[in-house]
Coordinates of C-alpha atoms and ligand atoms in Angstrom, one line a residue:
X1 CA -16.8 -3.1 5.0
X2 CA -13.5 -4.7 3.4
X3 CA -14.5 -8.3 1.6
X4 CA -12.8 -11.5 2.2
X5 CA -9.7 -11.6 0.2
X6 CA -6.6 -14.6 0.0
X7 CA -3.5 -12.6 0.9
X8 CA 0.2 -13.3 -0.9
X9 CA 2.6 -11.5 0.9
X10 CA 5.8 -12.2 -2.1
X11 CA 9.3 -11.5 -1.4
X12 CA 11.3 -10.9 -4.5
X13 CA 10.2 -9.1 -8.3
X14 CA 10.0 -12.6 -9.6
X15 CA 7.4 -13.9 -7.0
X16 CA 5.2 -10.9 -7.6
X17 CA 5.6 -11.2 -11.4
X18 CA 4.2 -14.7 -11.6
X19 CA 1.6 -14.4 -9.0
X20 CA 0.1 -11.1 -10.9
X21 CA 0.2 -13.0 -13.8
X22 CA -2.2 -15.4 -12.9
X23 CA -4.7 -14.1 -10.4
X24 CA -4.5 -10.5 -12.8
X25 CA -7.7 -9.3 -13.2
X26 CA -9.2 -10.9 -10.0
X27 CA -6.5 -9.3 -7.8
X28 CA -5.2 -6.2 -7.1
X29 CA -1.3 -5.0 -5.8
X30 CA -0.9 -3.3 -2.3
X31 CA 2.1 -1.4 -1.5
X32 CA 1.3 1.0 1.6
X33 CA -2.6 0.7 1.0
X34 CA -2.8 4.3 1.7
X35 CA -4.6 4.6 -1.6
X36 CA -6.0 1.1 -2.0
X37 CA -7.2 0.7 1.4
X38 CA -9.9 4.0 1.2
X39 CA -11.3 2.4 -2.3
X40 CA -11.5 -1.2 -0.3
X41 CA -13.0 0.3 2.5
X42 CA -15.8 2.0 0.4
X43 CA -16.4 -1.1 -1.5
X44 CA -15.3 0.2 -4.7
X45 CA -12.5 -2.3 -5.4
X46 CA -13.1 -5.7 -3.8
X47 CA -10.7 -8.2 -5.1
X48 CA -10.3 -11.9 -4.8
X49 CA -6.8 -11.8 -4.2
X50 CA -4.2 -9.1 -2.4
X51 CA -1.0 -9.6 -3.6
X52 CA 1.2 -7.4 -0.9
X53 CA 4.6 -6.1 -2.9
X54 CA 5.8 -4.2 0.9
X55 CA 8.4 -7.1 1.2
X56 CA 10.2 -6.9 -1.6
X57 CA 12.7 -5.4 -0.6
X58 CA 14.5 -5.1 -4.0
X59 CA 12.6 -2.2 -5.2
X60 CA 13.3 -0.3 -2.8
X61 CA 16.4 2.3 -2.9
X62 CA 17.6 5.1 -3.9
X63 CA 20.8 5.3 -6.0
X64 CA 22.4 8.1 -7.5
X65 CA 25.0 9.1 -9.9
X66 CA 26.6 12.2 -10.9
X67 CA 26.4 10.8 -14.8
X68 CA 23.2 8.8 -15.1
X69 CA 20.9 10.6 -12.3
X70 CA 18.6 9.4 -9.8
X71 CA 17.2 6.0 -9.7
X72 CA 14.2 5.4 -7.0
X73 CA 12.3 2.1 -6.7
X74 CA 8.7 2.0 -6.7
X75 CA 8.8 0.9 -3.3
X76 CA 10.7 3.6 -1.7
X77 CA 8.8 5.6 0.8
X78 CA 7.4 9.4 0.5
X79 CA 9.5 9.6 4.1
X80 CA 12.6 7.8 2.7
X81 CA 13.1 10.5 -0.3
X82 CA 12.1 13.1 2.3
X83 CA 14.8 12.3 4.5
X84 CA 17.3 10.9 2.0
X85 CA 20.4 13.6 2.5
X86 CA 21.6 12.2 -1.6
X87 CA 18.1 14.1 -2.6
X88 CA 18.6 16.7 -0.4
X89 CA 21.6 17.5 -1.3
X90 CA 21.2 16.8 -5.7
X91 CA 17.2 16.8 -5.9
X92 CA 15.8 19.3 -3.3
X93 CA 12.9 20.0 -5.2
X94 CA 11.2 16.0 -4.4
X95 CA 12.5 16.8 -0.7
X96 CA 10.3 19.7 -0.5
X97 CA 7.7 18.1 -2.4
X98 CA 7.2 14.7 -0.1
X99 CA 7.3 17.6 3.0
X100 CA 4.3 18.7 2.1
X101 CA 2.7 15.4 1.0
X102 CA 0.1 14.1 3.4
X103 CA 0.7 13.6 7.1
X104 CA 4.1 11.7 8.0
X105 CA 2.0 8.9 8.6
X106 CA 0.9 8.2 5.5
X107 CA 4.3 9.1 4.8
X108 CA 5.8 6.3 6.2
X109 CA 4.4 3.9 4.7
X110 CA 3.2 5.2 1.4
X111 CA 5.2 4.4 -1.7
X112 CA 6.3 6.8 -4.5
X113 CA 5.4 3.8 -7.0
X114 CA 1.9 3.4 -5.6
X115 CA 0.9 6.8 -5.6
X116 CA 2.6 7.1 -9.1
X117 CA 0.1 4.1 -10.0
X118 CA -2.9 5.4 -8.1
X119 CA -3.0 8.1 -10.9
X120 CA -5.0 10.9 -9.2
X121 CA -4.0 13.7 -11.2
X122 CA -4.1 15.6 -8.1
X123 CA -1.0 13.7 -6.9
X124 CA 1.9 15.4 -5.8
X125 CA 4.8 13.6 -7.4
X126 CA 4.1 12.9 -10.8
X127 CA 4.0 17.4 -12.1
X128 CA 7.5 17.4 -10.2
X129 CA 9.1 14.0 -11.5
X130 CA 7.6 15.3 -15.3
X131 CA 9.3 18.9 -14.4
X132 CA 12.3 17.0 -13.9
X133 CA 12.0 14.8 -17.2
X134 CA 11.5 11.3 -15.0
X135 CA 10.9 8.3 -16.9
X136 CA 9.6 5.1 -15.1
X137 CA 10.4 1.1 -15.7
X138 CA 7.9 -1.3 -15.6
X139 CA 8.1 -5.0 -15.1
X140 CA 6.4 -8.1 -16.2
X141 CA 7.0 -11.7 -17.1
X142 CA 7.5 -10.4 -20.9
X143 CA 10.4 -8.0 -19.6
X144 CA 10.9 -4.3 -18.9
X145 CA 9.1 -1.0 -20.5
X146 CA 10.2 2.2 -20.2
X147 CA 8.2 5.4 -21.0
X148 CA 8.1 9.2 -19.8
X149 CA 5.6 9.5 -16.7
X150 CA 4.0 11.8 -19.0
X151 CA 3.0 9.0 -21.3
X152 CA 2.4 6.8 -17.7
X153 CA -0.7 8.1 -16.7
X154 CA -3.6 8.2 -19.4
X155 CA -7.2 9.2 -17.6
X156 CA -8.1 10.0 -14.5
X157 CA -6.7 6.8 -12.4
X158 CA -5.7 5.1 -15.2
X159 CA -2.1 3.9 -16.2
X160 CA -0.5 2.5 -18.9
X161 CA 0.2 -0.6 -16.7
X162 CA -0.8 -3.8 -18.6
X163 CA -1.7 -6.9 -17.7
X164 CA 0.7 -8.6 -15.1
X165 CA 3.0 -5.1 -15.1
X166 CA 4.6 -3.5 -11.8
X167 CA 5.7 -0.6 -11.6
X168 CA 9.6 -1.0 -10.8
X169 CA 11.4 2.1 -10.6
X170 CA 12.0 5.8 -11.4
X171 CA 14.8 7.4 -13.0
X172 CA 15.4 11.2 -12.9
X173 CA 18.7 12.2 -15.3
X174 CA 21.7 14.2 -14.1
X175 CA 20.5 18.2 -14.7
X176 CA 22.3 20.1 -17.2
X177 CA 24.5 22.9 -15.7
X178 CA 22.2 26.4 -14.7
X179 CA 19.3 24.2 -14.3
X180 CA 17.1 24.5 -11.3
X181 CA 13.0 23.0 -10.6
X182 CA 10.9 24.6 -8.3
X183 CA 7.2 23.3 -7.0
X184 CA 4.1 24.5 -5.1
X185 CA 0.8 23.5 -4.7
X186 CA -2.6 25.3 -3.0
X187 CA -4.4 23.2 -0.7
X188 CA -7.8 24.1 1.4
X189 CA -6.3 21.4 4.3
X190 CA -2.6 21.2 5.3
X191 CA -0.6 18.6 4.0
X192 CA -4.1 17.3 1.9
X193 CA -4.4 16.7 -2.2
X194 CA -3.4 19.7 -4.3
X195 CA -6.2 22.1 -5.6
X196 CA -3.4 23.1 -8.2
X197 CA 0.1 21.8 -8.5
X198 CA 2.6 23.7 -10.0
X199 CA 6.3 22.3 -10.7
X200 CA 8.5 24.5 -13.3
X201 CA 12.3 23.5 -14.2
X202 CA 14.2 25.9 -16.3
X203 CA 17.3 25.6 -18.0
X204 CA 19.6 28.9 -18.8
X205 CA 22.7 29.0 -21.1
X206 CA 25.9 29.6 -19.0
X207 CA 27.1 33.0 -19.9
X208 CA 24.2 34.8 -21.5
X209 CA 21.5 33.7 -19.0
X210 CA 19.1 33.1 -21.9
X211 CA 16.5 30.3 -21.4
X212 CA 17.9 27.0 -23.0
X213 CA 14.8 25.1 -22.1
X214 CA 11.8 24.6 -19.7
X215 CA 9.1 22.3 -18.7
X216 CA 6.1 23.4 -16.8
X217 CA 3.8 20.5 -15.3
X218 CA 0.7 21.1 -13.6
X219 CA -1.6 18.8 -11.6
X220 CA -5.1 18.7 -10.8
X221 CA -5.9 20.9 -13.8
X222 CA -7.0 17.8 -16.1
X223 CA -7.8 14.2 -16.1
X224 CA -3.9 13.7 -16.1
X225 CA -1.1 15.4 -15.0
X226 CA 0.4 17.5 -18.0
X227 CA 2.7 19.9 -19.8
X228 CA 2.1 23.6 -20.6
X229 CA 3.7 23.5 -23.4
X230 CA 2.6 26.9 -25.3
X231 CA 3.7 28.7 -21.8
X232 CA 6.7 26.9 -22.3
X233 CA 7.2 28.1 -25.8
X234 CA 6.7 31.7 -24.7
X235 CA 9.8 31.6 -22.8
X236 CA 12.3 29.3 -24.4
X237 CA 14.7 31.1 -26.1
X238 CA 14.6 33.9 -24.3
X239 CA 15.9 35.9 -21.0
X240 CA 13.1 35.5 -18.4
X241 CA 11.6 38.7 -17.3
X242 CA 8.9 38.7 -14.5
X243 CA 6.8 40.3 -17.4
X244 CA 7.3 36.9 -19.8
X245 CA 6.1 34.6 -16.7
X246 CA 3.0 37.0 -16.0
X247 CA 2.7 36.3 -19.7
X248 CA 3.2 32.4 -19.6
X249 CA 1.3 32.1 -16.3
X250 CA -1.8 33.7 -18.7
X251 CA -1.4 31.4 -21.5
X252 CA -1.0 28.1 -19.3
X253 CA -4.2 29.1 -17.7
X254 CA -5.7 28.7 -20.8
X255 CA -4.3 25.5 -21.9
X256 CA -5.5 23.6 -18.9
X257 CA -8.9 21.7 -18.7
X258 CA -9.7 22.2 -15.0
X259 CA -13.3 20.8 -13.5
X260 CA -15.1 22.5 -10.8
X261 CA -15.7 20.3 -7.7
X262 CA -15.4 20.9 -3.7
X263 CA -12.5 22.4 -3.7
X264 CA -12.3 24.9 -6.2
X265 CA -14.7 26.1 -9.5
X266 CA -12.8 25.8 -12.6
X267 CA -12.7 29.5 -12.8
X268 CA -10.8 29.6 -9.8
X269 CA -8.1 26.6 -10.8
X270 CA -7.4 28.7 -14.0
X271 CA -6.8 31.6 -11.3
X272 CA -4.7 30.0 -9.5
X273 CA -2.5 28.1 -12.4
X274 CA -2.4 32.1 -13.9
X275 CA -0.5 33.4 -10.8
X276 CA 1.6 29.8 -9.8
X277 CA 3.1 29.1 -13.4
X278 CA 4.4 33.0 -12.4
X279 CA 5.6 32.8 -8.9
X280 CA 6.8 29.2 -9.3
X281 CA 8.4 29.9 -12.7
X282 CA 9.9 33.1 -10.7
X283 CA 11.2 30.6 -7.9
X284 CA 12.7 28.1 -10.3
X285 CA 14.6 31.4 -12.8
X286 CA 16.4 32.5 -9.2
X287 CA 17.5 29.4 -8.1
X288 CA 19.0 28.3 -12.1
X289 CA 20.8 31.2 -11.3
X290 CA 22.6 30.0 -8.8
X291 CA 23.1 26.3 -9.9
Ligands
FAD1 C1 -5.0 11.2 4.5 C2 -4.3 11.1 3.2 C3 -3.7 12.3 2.6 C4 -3.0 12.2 1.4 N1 -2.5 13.3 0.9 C5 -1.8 13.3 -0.3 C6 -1.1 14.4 -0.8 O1 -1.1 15.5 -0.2 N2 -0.5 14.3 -2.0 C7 -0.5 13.1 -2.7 O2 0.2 13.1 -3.7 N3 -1.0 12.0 -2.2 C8 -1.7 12.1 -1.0 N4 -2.3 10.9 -0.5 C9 -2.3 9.7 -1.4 C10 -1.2 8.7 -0.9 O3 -0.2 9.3 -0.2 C11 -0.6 8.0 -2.1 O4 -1.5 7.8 -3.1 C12 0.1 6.8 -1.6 O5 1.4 7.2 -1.3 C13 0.0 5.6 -2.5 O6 1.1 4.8 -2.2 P1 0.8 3.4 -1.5 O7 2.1 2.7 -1.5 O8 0.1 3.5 -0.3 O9 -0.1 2.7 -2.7 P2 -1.3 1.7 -2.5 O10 -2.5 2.3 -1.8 O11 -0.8 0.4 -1.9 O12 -1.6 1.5 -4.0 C14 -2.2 2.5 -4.8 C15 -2.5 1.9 -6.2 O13 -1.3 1.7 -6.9 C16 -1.2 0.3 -7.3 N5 0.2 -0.1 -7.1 C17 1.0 0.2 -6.0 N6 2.3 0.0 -6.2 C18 2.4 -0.5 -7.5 C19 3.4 -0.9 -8.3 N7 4.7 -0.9 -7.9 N8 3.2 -1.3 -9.6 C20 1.9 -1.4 -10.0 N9 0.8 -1.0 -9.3 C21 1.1 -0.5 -8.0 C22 -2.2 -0.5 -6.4 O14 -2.7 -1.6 -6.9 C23 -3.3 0.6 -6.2 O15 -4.1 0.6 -7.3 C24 -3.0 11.0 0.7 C25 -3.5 9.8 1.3 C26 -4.1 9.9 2.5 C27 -4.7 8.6 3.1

């Protein structure tokens, strides 16, 4: 049963700012509550105070430009980037992510910012936006921060947010030319939590088709979402061969620290990051090619 809680619904940044400020640690943000609300509901977070961030409306877009990149606001909806035709037609990849992120119901009203905050490791967006070298603004009375989502999510649901900080918004920078990002994830349950997420963006030099750079990032594989970076190092510099990603899909399934729960034994995560570094690192080299 959900415990008695005084309710702010704020409509602008500023509102929010100062009323986080002062009820902090007694209160808690809601965006869609489609995180939240489970952990209320199981009376394992019962604040004092809900302050509801849904209405303010100025963080949520989607902006884009062919210089700077992609900007989202942490209250943009997993349905709204689904649908947006700007990321389906520069930034395909977080289409086909949010498609297979829960149902459309929790779709509609869940926000990119509160899943980014609910820092499950086994989230979907966070390996894709670190593929795609995302950093993320946060807000607070003191001003604005801006770090990698890399850096964003510490232990297992646990941010860098401090006291009286939102979450404001998400950038995404303009691609370098021949640069493409793929993602997949194995589930048990249709459009559930990944077992193992995969998202791999690759880099290759214009006329020699060597690989200028690449970033593989992996959920569910540790208490954060993370970087293989000696998989990585096995193929920059070099032209991609299916042999190189059997070999980088082998040495990122030995950088991860996977646990062994319901879903899957650790064993099998390790499995399953050996063959998807591979197939999604495969996915991403054909479409750089065409970029
Ligand atoms: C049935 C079901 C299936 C799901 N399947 C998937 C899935 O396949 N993949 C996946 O990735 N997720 C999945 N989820 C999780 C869910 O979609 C996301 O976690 C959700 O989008 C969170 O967004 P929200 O706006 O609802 O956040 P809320 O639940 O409102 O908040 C989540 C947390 O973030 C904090 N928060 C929210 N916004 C901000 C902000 N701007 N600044 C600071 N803190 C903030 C809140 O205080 C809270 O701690 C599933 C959820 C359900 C219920």
């Amino acid at each position: 049963m959900i415990r008695d809680f005084e309710y702010f619904a704020p409509k602008t940044l500023k509102e929010a700012l100062t009323l986080w400020d002062k009820y902090g640690d007694e209160s808690k943000i809601i965006a869609g509550g489609q995180s939240l609300l489970i952990l209320m509901r199981q009376g394992l977070v019962a604040p004092e105070y809900l302050i509801d961030i849904k209405g303010v409306s100025e963080l949520n877009y989607i902006e884009s430009d062919s210089k700077k990149g992609l900007r989202i606001g942490a209250l943009t909806t997993h349905r709204t980037i689904e649908k947006s035709p700007v990321i389906q037609d520069g930034f395909i990849v977080l289409a086909e992510m949010e498609r297979r992120l829960a149902s459309i119901q929790t779709r509609n009203w869940g926000t990119i910012g509160g899943n980014i905050c609910h820092a499950d490791p086994a989230g979907d967006p966070a390996p894709v936006l670190i593929a795609l070298n995302a950093t993320l603004t946060t807000a607070s009375l003191k001003g604005e921060r801006n770090m990698a989502v890399e850096d964003f999510c510490l232990d297992y649901f646990e941010t860098a947010l401090e006291h009286g900080e939102l979450l404001t918004e998400i950038q995404i920078p303009a691609a370098p030319p021949h640069t493409s990002t793929a993602y997949t994830k194995f589930n048990v349950i249709e459009s559930d939590m990944a077992t193992v997420g995969v998202a791999v963006s690759i880099t290759l030099g214009s006329s020699d088709g060597i690989c200028q750079d690449i970033r593989i990032a992996l959920g569910a594989v540790a208490p954060t979402p993370m970087r293989a970076k000696q998989a990585e190092a096995a193929l920059r510099g070099k032209k991609i061969t299916d042999n190189l990603l059997k070999e980088a899909g082998e040495i990122a399934s030995t950088e991860v620290e996977p646990i062994s729960d319901m879903l899957a034994s650790e064993e099998y995560r390790r499995e399953l990051v050996r063959v998807l570094v591979r197939r999604v690192g495969k996915e991403a080299l054909a479409r750089a090619k065409q970029a």
